[in-house]
XYZ file of C-alpha atoms in Angstrom:
738
model
C -45.844 -31.707 -5.764
C -44.397 -34.024 -3.042
C -41.372 -32.671 -1.243
C -39.116 -32.592 1.146
C -36.049 -31.296 3.166
C -34.312 -34.891 4.405
C -35.147 -37.922 3.029
C -33.129 -41.147 5.195
C -32.144 -44.068 3.527
C -35.489 -46.410 4.336
C -37.871 -42.982 3.781
C -38.780 -42.866 -0.392
C -40.607 -39.990 -2.046
C -42.811 -40.330 -5.004
C -44.221 -38.115 -7.824
C -47.271 -36.733 -6.950
C -48.603 -38.602 -10.195
C -46.988 -41.446 -8.719
C -45.892 -42.777 -11.905
C -41.834 -42.140 -10.471
C -40.505 -42.991 -6.699
C -37.180 -42.154 -5.497
C -35.012 -43.782 -2.716
C -32.116 -45.952 -1.748
C -31.861 -49.844 -3.522
C -29.077 -51.659 -4.071
C -28.799 -53.554 -7.804
C -28.722 -56.711 -8.853
C -26.414 -59.032 -6.531
C -24.723 -55.475 -5.094
C -24.906 -54.232 -1.475
C -23.871 -50.558 -1.905
C -26.466 -48.084 -2.048
C -27.439 -45.718 -4.030
C -29.576 -42.614 -4.070
C -32.334 -43.587 -7.178
C -35.241 -42.549 -9.689
C -37.688 -45.673 -10.875
C -40.787 -46.092 -12.044
C -43.493 -46.675 -8.990
C -46.218 -48.165 -11.370
C -44.060 -51.244 -12.841
C -43.467 -54.119 -10.947
C -39.845 -55.186 -12.449
C -37.614 -52.140 -10.362
C -36.524 -50.416 -13.450
C -34.195 -47.538 -12.290
C -33.472 -43.902 -14.957
C -31.540 -42.065 -12.376
C -28.820 -42.921 -9.921
C -27.340 -40.007 -8.039
C -24.692 -41.215 -6.281
C -23.278 -43.513 -9.402
C -19.071 -43.073 -8.957
C -20.177 -43.093 -5.068
C -21.805 -46.180 -3.406
C -22.416 -45.467 -0.139
C -21.065 -48.942 2.490
C -24.545 -48.876 4.349
C -28.086 -48.318 4.780
C -27.958 -45.356 7.396
C -27.034 -41.883 4.844
C -29.339 -39.533 3.758
C -30.064 -37.320 1.282
C -30.020 -33.409 1.926
C -30.139 -30.118 1.780
C -27.909 -28.935 3.116
C -26.899 -24.570 4.089
C -25.617 -23.511 0.425
C -28.901 -24.888 -0.817
C -27.346 -27.808 -2.514
C -28.067 -31.437 -2.359
C -26.383 -33.626 -1.137
C -25.985 -37.463 0.177
C -24.216 -38.064 4.146
C -23.256 -41.361 6.016
C -24.109 -41.654 8.622
C -21.448 -39.851 10.753
C -22.417 -36.907 8.523
C -19.173 -37.740 6.476
C -19.980 -36.032 2.717
C -20.809 -38.295 0.535
C -22.224 -37.259 -3.177
C -23.182 -33.149 -3.977
C -25.029 -32.064 -6.953
C -23.350 -29.852 -9.558
C -24.706 -26.474 -8.347
C -24.094 -22.836 -10.884
C -26.169 -21.074 -9.082
C -24.483 -17.752 -6.905
C -27.951 -16.082 -4.961
C -28.973 -16.559 -2.214
C -31.524 -18.825 -1.765
C -34.174 -18.237 1.588
C -36.458 -21.600 1.560
C -34.906 -24.627 -1.177
C -37.213 -27.034 -1.870
C -37.049 -31.127 -3.543
C -39.347 -32.194 -5.357
C -39.743 -35.076 -7.703
C -41.670 -33.786 -11.343
C -44.875 -36.885 -12.708
C -41.818 -36.827 -15.277
C -39.541 -38.577 -13.560
C -36.598 -35.092 -13.249
C -35.882 -33.822 -9.783
C -35.583 -30.802 -9.372
C -34.415 -28.132 -6.351
C -36.602 -24.659 -6.273
C -36.575 -22.069 -4.195
C -40.894 -22.595 -2.725
C -42.299 -19.164 -3.623
C -40.873 -20.701 -7.560
C -43.434 -23.536 -6.307
C -44.918 -23.979 -9.574
C -42.272 -22.443 -12.240
C -39.365 -23.552 -13.869
C -37.182 -21.580 -12.847
C -34.947 -24.862 -11.233
C -31.745 -24.472 -9.095
C -30.533 -27.741 -10.282
C -32.443 -30.595 -11.796
C -31.555 -33.991 -12.788
C -32.371 -33.602 -16.194
C -29.106 -31.542 -16.625
C -27.557 -34.889 -15.781
C -28.411 -38.065 -17.672
C -26.692 -42.009 -16.408
C -28.116 -44.211 -19.057
C -31.478 -43.961 -19.673
C -33.251 -41.104 -21.607
C -37.562 -40.189 -20.800
C -39.240 -37.649 -22.916
C -38.600 -34.458 -22.120
C -35.112 -35.193 -21.920
C -32.417 -32.845 -23.061
C -29.637 -34.298 -24.867
C -26.707 -31.892 -25.305
C -24.999 -28.638 -25.205
C -25.483 -25.386 -22.666
C -23.748 -23.434 -24.809
C -24.185 -20.451 -22.112
C -22.584 -22.713 -18.805
C -20.339 -25.371 -21.396
C -23.089 -27.794 -19.765
C -23.375 -31.173 -21.703
C -25.904 -33.639 -20.872
C -24.813 -37.560 -22.475
C -25.624 -40.182 -21.432
C -22.993 -43.368 -20.316
C -24.052 -46.727 -20.033
C -23.644 -48.634 -16.665
C -20.790 -51.296 -16.530
C -23.242 -54.020 -15.871
C -26.097 -55.050 -14.239
C -24.324 -54.690 -10.467
C -22.298 -51.705 -10.576
C -23.815 -48.286 -12.000
C -20.884 -47.099 -12.828
C -19.701 -45.113 -16.076
C -18.799 -47.866 -18.727
C -16.981 -47.486 -22.046
C -20.387 -46.744 -24.017
C -21.348 -42.977 -24.220
C -24.029 -40.972 -26.324
C -24.574 -37.169 -27.365
C -24.845 -34.330 -29.331
C -21.058 -33.696 -30.667
C -20.233 -29.457 -31.846
C -19.850 -28.675 -35.613
C -20.828 -27.074 -38.175
C -23.980 -29.829 -38.424
C -24.204 -31.278 -35.040
C -25.447 -34.911 -34.747
C -25.426 -37.854 -32.201
C -22.248 -39.489 -31.506
C -21.588 -43.022 -29.850
C -18.740 -44.090 -28.888
C -16.227 -47.274 -27.282
C -14.162 -45.479 -24.930
C -12.490 -42.450 -26.666
C -13.710 -44.400 -30.322
C -16.318 -43.009 -32.055
C -18.487 -46.942 -32.889
C -21.299 -44.935 -34.687
C -23.289 -41.869 -35.224
C -26.900 -40.624 -36.718
C -26.430 -39.113 -38.990
C -26.765 -35.756 -39.619
C -30.480 -32.914 -38.415
C -32.087 -32.429 -42.359
C -35.012 -30.699 -40.851
C -37.535 -33.776 -39.949
C -35.214 -36.474 -38.491
C -31.276 -37.923 -38.689
C -30.522 -38.438 -41.562
C -30.073 -42.511 -40.643
C -32.911 -42.462 -38.547
C -36.936 -41.441 -38.008
C -39.947 -42.795 -36.139
C -43.990 -42.227 -35.981
C -44.706 -43.501 -32.331
C -42.286 -39.907 -30.950
C -42.650 -36.313 -31.931
C -38.878 -35.952 -32.444
C -36.478 -32.480 -31.650
C -33.435 -30.538 -33.049
C -32.978 -26.525 -31.738
C -30.257 -24.963 -31.846
C -29.344 -21.498 -31.077
C -27.035 -18.963 -29.287
C -27.429 -20.554 -25.367
C -28.782 -23.938 -27.218
C -27.776 -27.409 -29.228
C -29.664 -29.931 -28.239
C -31.968 -32.781 -29.350
C -34.870 -34.061 -27.137
C -38.221 -36.239 -28.038
C -41.841 -36.088 -27.258
C -44.649 -38.882 -26.826
C -47.370 -38.256 -29.280
C -50.642 -36.364 -27.821
C -52.885 -38.849 -26.529
C -50.274 -41.101 -26.226
C -50.060 -43.233 -22.389
C -47.175 -45.167 -23.818
C -44.395 -45.885 -21.286
C -41.299 -45.440 -22.881
C -37.483 -45.463 -22.123
C -34.161 -45.111 -24.428
C -31.476 -46.357 -22.624
C -27.594 -47.789 -23.467
C -26.300 -50.933 -23.016
C -23.078 -52.064 -21.477
C -23.247 -55.622 -22.643
C -24.829 -54.775 -26.494
C -22.974 -52.297 -26.661
C -26.286 -50.373 -28.144
C -28.795 -47.736 -27.461
C -31.854 -49.395 -26.646
C -35.660 -48.221 -26.857
C -38.176 -49.777 -24.691
C -42.094 -49.563 -24.165
C -43.487 -51.356 -21.031
C -46.412 -53.662 -22.379
C -49.072 -53.387 -18.993
C -50.689 -56.781 -20.533
C -47.434 -58.650 -20.409
C -45.741 -56.416 -17.922
C -43.333 -56.599 -18.805
C -40.686 -54.122 -21.614
C -40.820 -54.973 -25.223
C -37.475 -53.671 -27.193
C -38.518 -51.239 -30.032
C -35.802 -50.161 -31.790
C -32.069 -50.806 -31.380
C -28.853 -49.130 -32.903
C -26.072 -49.595 -34.334
C -29.247 -51.735 -35.960
C -26.956 -53.736 -38.645
C -23.054 -54.221 -39.245
C -23.509 -51.026 -42.080
C -24.351 -49.272 -38.736
C -20.370 -49.858 -37.860
C -18.497 -46.678 -37.965
C -17.339 -46.238 -41.437
C -17.214 -49.703 -41.774
C -16.397 -49.303 -45.542
C -13.926 -46.380 -45.452
C -13.467 -43.788 -47.521
C -16.831 -43.269 -50.375
C -17.541 -46.669 -50.049
C -21.154 -47.381 -49.640
C -22.549 -50.409 -47.507
C -25.544 -52.213 -48.807
C -27.077 -54.465 -46.299
C -29.273 -56.874 -47.504
C -25.851 -57.391 -49.919
C -22.997 -59.483 -49.300
C -20.605 -58.789 -49.201
C -21.974 -55.446 -47.694
C -20.121 -52.948 -49.259
C -19.085 -51.454 -53.238
C -17.280 -48.226 -54.509
C -19.423 -45.557 -55.585
C -20.661 -45.194 -59.121
C -17.789 -43.074 -60.216
C -14.961 -44.365 -57.944
C -12.695 -48.135 -57.724
C -11.351 -49.759 -54.560
C -7.857 -48.292 -53.530
C -6.174 -51.342 -52.840
C -7.937 -53.973 -54.935
C -6.514 -57.299 -52.753
C -7.826 -55.998 -49.633
C -10.876 -55.048 -51.185
C -11.422 -58.693 -52.610
C -10.339 -60.230 -49.368
C -13.302 -58.229 -47.530
C -11.014 -55.795 -46.243
C -12.709 -52.447 -46.688
C -11.160 -50.460 -44.586
C -8.830 -47.734 -47.039
C -11.731 -46.761 -49.196
C -12.084 -46.312 -52.416
C -10.686 -44.498 -54.774
C -11.660 -42.042 -58.189
C -11.858 -44.552 -61.025
C -10.512 -40.936 -62.252
C -9.167 -37.613 -61.117
C -11.566 -34.410 -61.968
C -9.555 -31.838 -62.859
C -9.958 -28.427 -61.330
C -11.881 -25.628 -62.571
C -10.789 -26.686 -66.179
C -14.416 -26.246 -68.955
C -16.154 -29.529 -69.024
C -13.861 -31.438 -67.427
C -15.947 -32.031 -63.776
C -18.686 -32.232 -62.544
C -21.520 -33.904 -59.962
C -23.632 -36.510 -59.956
C -25.541 -37.227 -58.069
C -26.675 -40.147 -55.103
C -30.136 -40.796 -53.767
C -31.323 -42.361 -51.144
C -27.172 -42.800 -49.017
C -27.434 -41.253 -45.375
C -25.336 -38.346 -45.719
C -21.781 -38.557 -44.691
C -19.619 -37.707 -41.368
C -19.743 -33.879 -41.220
C -16.693 -33.487 -38.615
C -14.861 -31.718 -42.251
C -17.886 -29.820 -43.367
C -19.809 -26.069 -43.772
C -22.811 -25.270 -43.736
C -25.159 -22.508 -44.470
C -28.892 -21.784 -44.397
C -29.837 -18.642 -46.741
C -27.891 -21.023 -49.878
C -29.830 -22.757 -52.656
C -28.963 -25.865 -54.006
C -28.082 -24.513 -57.379
C -25.288 -21.677 -54.889
C -24.305 -24.728 -53.221
C -23.306 -26.285 -56.802
C -21.599 -23.207 -57.842
C -19.712 -23.012 -54.209
C -19.471 -26.434 -54.165
C -17.590 -26.103 -57.946
C -15.907 -23.713 -57.735
C -13.327 -24.810 -54.290
C -10.808 -27.373 -55.431
C -11.379 -29.104 -51.680
C -14.256 -29.348 -51.651
C -16.154 -33.000 -52.047
C -19.562 -32.908 -52.247
C -22.710 -31.046 -51.164
C -26.523 -31.124 -50.740
C -29.799 -29.354 -49.063
C -29.433 -28.825 -45.698
C -32.851 -29.038 -44.637
C -35.159 -31.135 -46.454
C -38.540 -30.017 -45.852
C -40.472 -28.369 -48.740
C -38.139 -28.096 -51.687
C -34.793 -27.976 -50.000
C -32.924 -25.785 -48.504
C -29.921 -24.466 -47.573
C -26.537 -26.276 -48.200
C -23.474 -27.974 -46.463
C -21.188 -28.860 -48.284
C -18.591 -31.483 -47.231
C -14.464 -30.964 -47.608
C -11.995 -33.957 -48.102
C -12.844 -38.223 -48.472
C -16.183 -39.080 -47.770
C -17.085 -40.957 -44.308
C -18.876 -43.465 -43.303
C -21.693 -43.021 -46.692
C -24.286 -46.376 -46.370
C -27.661 -46.906 -47.533
C -30.313 -45.178 -45.784
C -32.591 -47.176 -43.586
C -35.379 -44.550 -44.556
C -35.860 -42.596 -47.447
C -32.693 -41.102 -47.506
C -31.656 -37.644 -49.077
C -29.717 -36.736 -52.350
C -26.184 -35.706 -52.210
C -24.151 -34.866 -55.194
C -20.792 -36.191 -55.756
C -18.040 -34.220 -57.298
C -16.408 -36.734 -59.953
C -15.193 -36.489 -63.779
C -17.101 -36.180 -66.571
C -16.370 -39.000 -68.180
C -18.430 -40.762 -65.084
C -20.882 -38.230 -65.076
C -21.930 -37.781 -68.034
C -22.553 -33.414 -67.326
C -21.161 -31.182 -66.710
C -20.293 -28.694 -64.183
C -23.127 -25.362 -66.456
C -26.085 -23.921 -64.458
C -28.145 -22.252 -64.563
C -28.166 -18.270 -63.981
C -31.178 -16.755 -65.277
C -34.703 -16.875 -64.906
C -35.491 -17.023 -68.404
C -33.464 -19.701 -69.369
C -35.222 -21.985 -66.661
C -38.089 -21.550 -67.567
C -36.500 -22.377 -71.543
C -35.633 -25.493 -69.112
C -38.988 -25.946 -67.631
C -40.300 -26.465 -70.789
C -38.207 -29.119 -72.610
C -38.197 -31.236 -69.852
C -42.557 -31.152 -70.063
C -41.984 -31.466 -73.305
C -39.539 -35.139 -72.841
C -42.026 -35.663 -70.558
C -44.891 -36.306 -72.443
C -43.990 -38.915 -75.205
C -41.846 -40.607 -72.196
C -44.888 -41.476 -69.870
C -46.234 -42.981 -72.299
C -43.427 -44.939 -73.614
C -43.352 -45.931 -69.688
C -47.433 -47.370 -69.686
C -46.966 -48.922 -72.729
C -43.256 -51.058 -71.107
C -44.971 -51.810 -68.173
C -48.008 -52.832 -69.385
C -45.612 -55.193 -71.653
C -43.081 -56.796 -68.994
C -46.182 -57.296 -67.069
C -47.502 -59.151 -70.076
C -44.323 -60.784 -70.806
C -43.615 -62.002 -66.941
C -47.156 -63.391 -66.933
C -46.287 -65.463 -70.044
C -42.300 -66.640 -68.474
C -44.116 -68.122 -65.785
C -46.426 -69.708 -67.259
C -43.590 -71.165 -68.890
C -41.829 -71.736 -66.553
C -44.199 -73.587 -64.578
C -44.672 -75.368 -67.300
C -40.607 -76.415 -66.916
C -41.311 -77.227 -63.596
C -43.568 -80.031 -63.966
C -41.710 -80.905 -66.512
C -38.935 -81.454 -65.140
C -40.739 -83.322 -61.597
C -41.718 -85.885 -64.617
C -38.612 -86.748 -65.883
C -37.302 -86.759 -61.980
C -39.308 -89.064 -61.174
C -39.381 -91.367 -65.041
C -35.530 -91.751 -64.709
C -36.577 -93.235 -60.950
C -38.891 -95.591 -61.581
C -35.952 -96.857 -64.593
C -33.256 -96.710 -61.706
C -31.235 -94.055 -63.725
C -29.768 -92.501 -61.130
C -26.559 -93.084 -59.603
C -27.203 -94.030 -56.203
C -25.347 -96.742 -54.418
C -26.378 -100.196 -54.032
C -25.808 -101.837 -50.706
C -26.312 -105.888 -49.877
C -28.796 -106.637 -47.733
C -26.370 -108.162 -45.583
C -24.186 -105.125 -45.054
C -27.190 -102.652 -44.096
C -27.748 -105.960 -41.086
C -24.264 -105.620 -40.175
C -24.305 -100.975 -40.093
C -27.663 -100.867 -38.418
C -27.055 -103.826 -35.682
C -29.317 -106.275 -36.921
C -31.903 -102.861 -37.493
C -31.378 -102.163 -33.469
C -33.524 -99.011 -32.376
C -30.018 -98.084 -30.214
C -28.766 -97.196 -34.117
C -31.664 -95.270 -35.238
C -31.372 -91.314 -35.313
C -35.030 -91.384 -36.198
C -37.976 -91.453 -38.205
C -39.735 -89.448 -40.907
C -42.648 -89.921 -43.802
C -40.325 -92.402 -45.644
C -39.453 -95.418 -42.606
C -36.920 -94.696 -39.596
C -32.856 -93.114 -40.759
C -29.372 -95.160 -39.167
C -25.771 -93.511 -38.811
C -22.623 -94.427 -37.544
C -21.634 -92.228 -35.673
C -25.871 -90.861 -33.473
C -25.069 -91.510 -30.239
C -20.630 -90.365 -30.186
C -21.668 -87.265 -28.434
C -18.350 -87.264 -25.960
C -15.912 -86.992 -28.861
C -17.745 -83.370 -30.975
C -14.933 -80.970 -29.342
C -15.197 -77.276 -30.966
C -13.739 -77.657 -33.588
C -15.669 -81.160 -34.596
C -18.337 -78.906 -32.834
C -17.807 -75.731 -35.565
C -17.321 -77.326 -39.008
C -20.299 -79.297 -38.196
C -22.144 -75.179 -37.795
C -20.092 -74.172 -40.845
C -21.064 -77.293 -43.073
C -24.268 -77.168 -42.720
C -25.031 -73.229 -43.768
C -22.692 -74.191 -46.214
C -24.518 -77.633 -48.108
C -27.875 -74.580 -47.276
C -26.327 -71.832 -49.177
C -25.740 -74.741 -51.405
C -30.118 -75.106 -51.299
C -30.942 -71.327 -51.633
C -28.541 -70.471 -53.759
C -26.260 -72.120 -55.716
C -28.411 -74.610 -56.782
C -30.219 -74.272 -60.046
C -33.685 -74.138 -58.363
C -34.045 -73.170 -54.914
C -34.759 -74.673 -52.131
C -36.234 -74.880 -49.252
C -35.712 -77.867 -46.532
C -39.452 -76.912 -43.679
C -38.245 -80.005 -41.961
C -33.997 -78.913 -40.724
C -33.333 -80.126 -37.323
C -30.931 -82.251 -35.955
C -31.895 -85.515 -36.373
C -31.678 -84.932 -40.230
C -28.646 -83.460 -40.158
C -26.360 -87.446 -40.434
C -22.196 -87.152 -39.710
C -20.203 -89.123 -42.128
C -16.802 -91.316 -40.805
C -14.951 -88.335 -40.461
C -17.370 -86.273 -38.674
C -18.624 -83.905 -41.941
C -22.240 -83.214 -42.405
C -24.992 -84.081 -44.760
C -28.265 -82.454 -45.011
C -30.698 -85.432 -45.146
C -34.901 -86.417 -45.560
C -35.519 -83.840 -48.290
C -39.344 -85.663 -48.498
C -41.702 -82.020 -47.186
C -39.321 -80.035 -48.980
C -39.879 -77.192 -52.042
C -38.557 -76.074 -55.136
C -39.146 -72.636 -56.149
C -38.804 -70.889 -58.494
C -35.786 -68.645 -59.865
C -37.534 -65.132 -59.415
C -39.989 -66.477 -56.164
C -39.395 -65.264 -52.773
C -42.244 -66.866 -50.822
C -45.008 -69.322 -50.879
C -48.249 -70.662 -49.628
C -49.690 -73.610 -48.134
C -52.695 -75.102 -45.986
C -50.683 -78.155 -45.501
C -47.968 -77.815 -43.154
C -45.301 -80.009 -42.190
C -42.247 -79.955 -39.772
C -41.355 -80.600 -36.774
C -42.035 -78.034 -33.295
C -39.288 -76.575 -31.565
C -37.456 -76.204 -35.158
C -40.164 -74.400 -37.499
C -40.349 -70.713 -37.632
C -43.957 -69.412 -36.713
C -44.506 -67.115 -39.730
C -44.676 -70.726 -41.450
C -46.045 -72.137 -38.162
C -48.950 -70.119 -37.537
C -49.471 -68.680 -41.113
C -47.867 -71.486 -43.038
C -45.138 -68.841 -45.606
C -41.496 -70.732 -46.355
C -39.340 -69.643 -48.031
C -35.149 -69.226 -47.510
C -35.380 -67.706 -43.318
C -37.694 -69.845 -42.826
C -35.052 -72.630 -42.861
C -32.500 -70.196 -41.935
C -34.523 -69.841 -38.004
C -34.564 -73.578 -38.382
C -30.446 -73.645 -38.948
C -31.092 -70.858 -35.829
C -31.610 -73.599 -33.585
C -29.316 -76.396 -34.697
C -26.995 -73.897 -33.821
C -27.806 -73.354 -30.470
C -28.102 -76.285 -30.343
C -25.059 -77.843 -30.811
C -23.337 -75.283 -28.607
C -25.594 -76.680 -26.207
C -25.600 -80.002 -26.318
C -29.292 -79.610 -25.654
C -32.541 -80.192 -27.657
C -34.860 -77.403 -28.010
C -37.720 -79.307 -28.433
C -39.819 -80.049 -24.200
C -39.474 -77.739 -21.848
C -36.373 -78.475 -19.936
C -36.361 -75.175 -17.743
C -38.573 -75.676 -15.389
C -38.647 -73.872 -12.863
C -37.958 -70.875 -15.299
C -40.921 -72.160 -17.935
C -37.664 -72.186 -20.733
C -37.324 -74.202 -23.629
C -33.717 -74.100 -25.122
C -33.938 -70.492 -26.924
C -35.963 -69.386 -24.231
C -33.220 -69.392 -22.466
C -30.508 -68.093 -24.655
C -32.361 -65.344 -25.000
C -32.461 -65.518 -21.265
C -28.889 -65.733 -21.631
C -28.286 -63.125 -22.875
C -29.708 -59.925 -21.812
C -28.185 -60.562 -18.780
C -24.626 -60.086 -19.676
C -24.197 -64.265 -20.101
C -24.434 -66.391 -23.486
C -21.278 -68.552 -22.271
C -23.372 -69.731 -19.668
C -25.442 -71.906 -22.764
C -22.134 -73.618 -23.653
C -22.589 -77.587 -23.399
C -20.731 -78.932 -19.665
C -19.404 -81.579 -22.030
C -16.614 -78.925 -23.606
C -15.070 -78.034 -20.405
C -12.491 -75.584 -21.546
C -11.483 -76.356 -24.496
C -13.393 -74.052 -27.282
C -12.312 -70.661 -27.880
C -13.883 -67.667 -26.609
C -14.344 -65.346 -29.070
C -15.832 -67.915 -31.478
C -18.711 -69.837 -29.854
C -19.364 -66.230 -28.411
C -19.902 -65.678 -32.141
C -22.037 -68.601 -33.350
C -24.494 -67.517 -30.172
C -24.925 -64.171 -31.236
C -25.826 -65.178 -34.851
C -27.607 -68.423 -33.532
C -30.332 -65.502 -32.139
C -29.891 -63.466 -35.325
C -31.398 -66.001 -37.495
C -34.319 -66.848 -34.630
C -35.749 -63.523 -34.777
C -39.032 -63.527 -35.333
C -39.333 -61.538 -38.098
C -38.190 -63.128 -41.925
C -37.030 -59.937 -42.590
C -34.603 -59.581 -39.539
C -32.373 -62.224 -40.483
C -29.197 -63.324 -41.633
C -29.599 -64.463 -44.941
C -26.878 -67.585 -45.321
C -25.028 -65.236 -47.161
C -24.769 -63.455 -45.000
C -23.881 -66.206 -41.931
C -21.377 -67.534 -44.093
C -19.920 -64.018 -43.718
C -20.165 -63.467 -40.145
C -18.926 -67.029 -39.475
C -14.912 -66.732 -41.322
C -15.213 -63.234 -40.354
C -13.974 -61.926 -35.931
C -13.854 -58.300 -37.598
C -16.809 -57.233 -38.347
C -19.573 -55.967 -35.594
C -22.631 -57.926 -35.842
C -26.102 -56.330 -35.588
C -27.750 -57.149 -32.172
C -30.287 -59.476 -32.053
C -33.963 -58.712 -31.620
C -36.492 -61.061 -29.682
C -36.453 -64.759 -30.508
C -40.201 -65.644 -31.859
C -40.607 -68.587 -29.046
C -43.194 -70.757 -30.979
C -42.969 -73.829 -28.467
C -44.072 -70.808 -25.886
C -46.524 -68.651 -27.609
C -48.915 -71.915 -29.290
C -50.899 -74.392 -27.855
C -52.209 -77.153 -29.890
C -55.325 -79.173 -29.678
C -56.054 -82.457 -30.464
C -56.924 -82.224 -33.676
C -53.436 -80.857 -34.054
C -54.537 -76.858 -35.114
C -52.858 -74.185 -33.197
C -55.613 -72.157 -31.164
C -53.985 -69.672 -33.784
C -54.725 -70.527 -37.082
C -57.985 -73.563 -38.792
C -54.485 -74.931 -41.497
C -54.085 -77.950 -40.628
C -50.060 -78.852 -39.183
C -48.117 -82.052 -40.096
C -46.418 -82.043 -36.747
C -44.544 -84.585 -34.047
C -43.023 -83.823 -30.239
C -40.811 -86.374 -30.698
C -39.265 -84.598 -33.363
C -40.857 -87.473 -36.071
C -42.077 -85.900 -39.468
C -45.602 -86.467 -40.096
C -45.254 -86.025 -44.283
C -48.225 -86.334 -46.362
C -47.550 -86.822 -50.152
C -48.700 -84.713 -52.601
C -48.165 -83.379 -56.196
C -45.801 -80.966 -55.999
């Protein structure tokens, strides 16, 4: 182990395996000096711990050493104390030394204990914003030490910010994130395998509860060489996990919480269940109704839900329990737990207490064990992102269809099992028969629907040929005047059916922010109609700014449906070998694999939204010094916490900052790499309309232009599909039968 007794500014200490390095540094544009620990072998300096985060040194003449009381201290050039480590040891220390371990843990111990874990002090007990493998988040119950993370104030200032994350003591402790003193996110209680709201297969998670300690920790799976860290991000108000990718020499975001707006604490109020893929996301549990209907209909769910019919405590056959599966368990602040009771015992105990609202197993391993009981309103419910556990909620028997009776004797239990077996066999047979018949029906219906769509297309083609469409007719002289004798100055663009002209094609200066926001909202409503409200779902496939026309009142109109596709009612996505569209607007899964869906249109909408905000086009690399197109530039600014630098300079200061920031945020949500991460259009409109809901943090976008190369044959290096495209935003459309 490398060790020292005094370390002046300019000298660094390196761990034995050279994984970590410690020394004085200045973060970002800050000239102050801090003592920190960072990764040794990673070229991008990534600081994982700071000693004097609240007490910076003003020059580079300070030093880090061990004082006469065997405490770690930072002294300025005139020997003034700048920082001192907390110390709880009361024994006499003969020869203290400092070591930086391969785990990134800075430890103080006696030289004779150099091969043991008998530390006098360790940095892992005083974490900053980073959670490394082997660290503990939680409590030392003997000393009262609370290990919790706190974010840096900003990229240049490592002092404590508003965002903190740690373990809350209670009957069933949970991991909780706070904004200041306000609870912002909670993990759900530990259920023996994981916290009820999250899981992972890459790491070994462990929650330890003894008389001396209560903490959460994680380690890498055996033989893993992964470099990973968890960090609190003040600018994004999230807890993020990053993995180091050696091939790209970059940190890649692996996960982030809150993951979505359902992760925001108690979004739907008491007894309100949050479903992230629904719009609106909040609904009352079965057997409950909105407490204030008008507020609920106005998308204000803070008052939550109440019972549709009040339970009658302890009255025979008047109240029982309804089972809900797959939920994140409610807030455990008002709960009680016992590891010795069975689930049946738990039910009886809850039913006998008129204040008990719900019960569940404490531990889900095996067949389940232990008992947890909730009192008062159930708060912060949501559908779990991983298989959740069963929660039994108290309500009137008219809602549950069950009573409060339980079989207490072994014989009654056996009788019940025999009855279940007698019923299960014929039910299973009928279920298989129903599945077979359902598949036959769905196949027949699909054939009929395809024939119907083909007939509709044929009929509409016949009507077009017979001039039965009620389209406006213009005299040739009118068109000549409107296009200034077909001048190229009036041309918007050119597609497979010829050039397009319109009168508002070059009036960027008159597009103030209210008009731009109106255009964004109008495009969103148009897409919602195509994706959801139209009789047949329509995927545009070539959505871009040059296909958005503005009328005399600057209202947007989506145009050029030459390569659009119609979906059947139950169709989600389709594949094509003939890829048509415009690079810079095509979603990665469409450009590479030929898969398109409503989510590929939403990717294009996200690009358009960023273009409207910035006044720049995404196509072409216009940040040559940085190698970014518009999307890459926007993502870099977002990660740096300066997204407002993206705003078009033509707007000056005449815009609403929160509204513009929300639009940038939504745009980045729409262009995320994986289609399932992107919102649908109903969610986009809800986010555009609302200033109150906290939006989920965006993941890395699909940098299509940067990551794809096109050869002379028009094929990508990663795919052999034929691609009809152009870099000048002219769509090459191939006419083919639909």
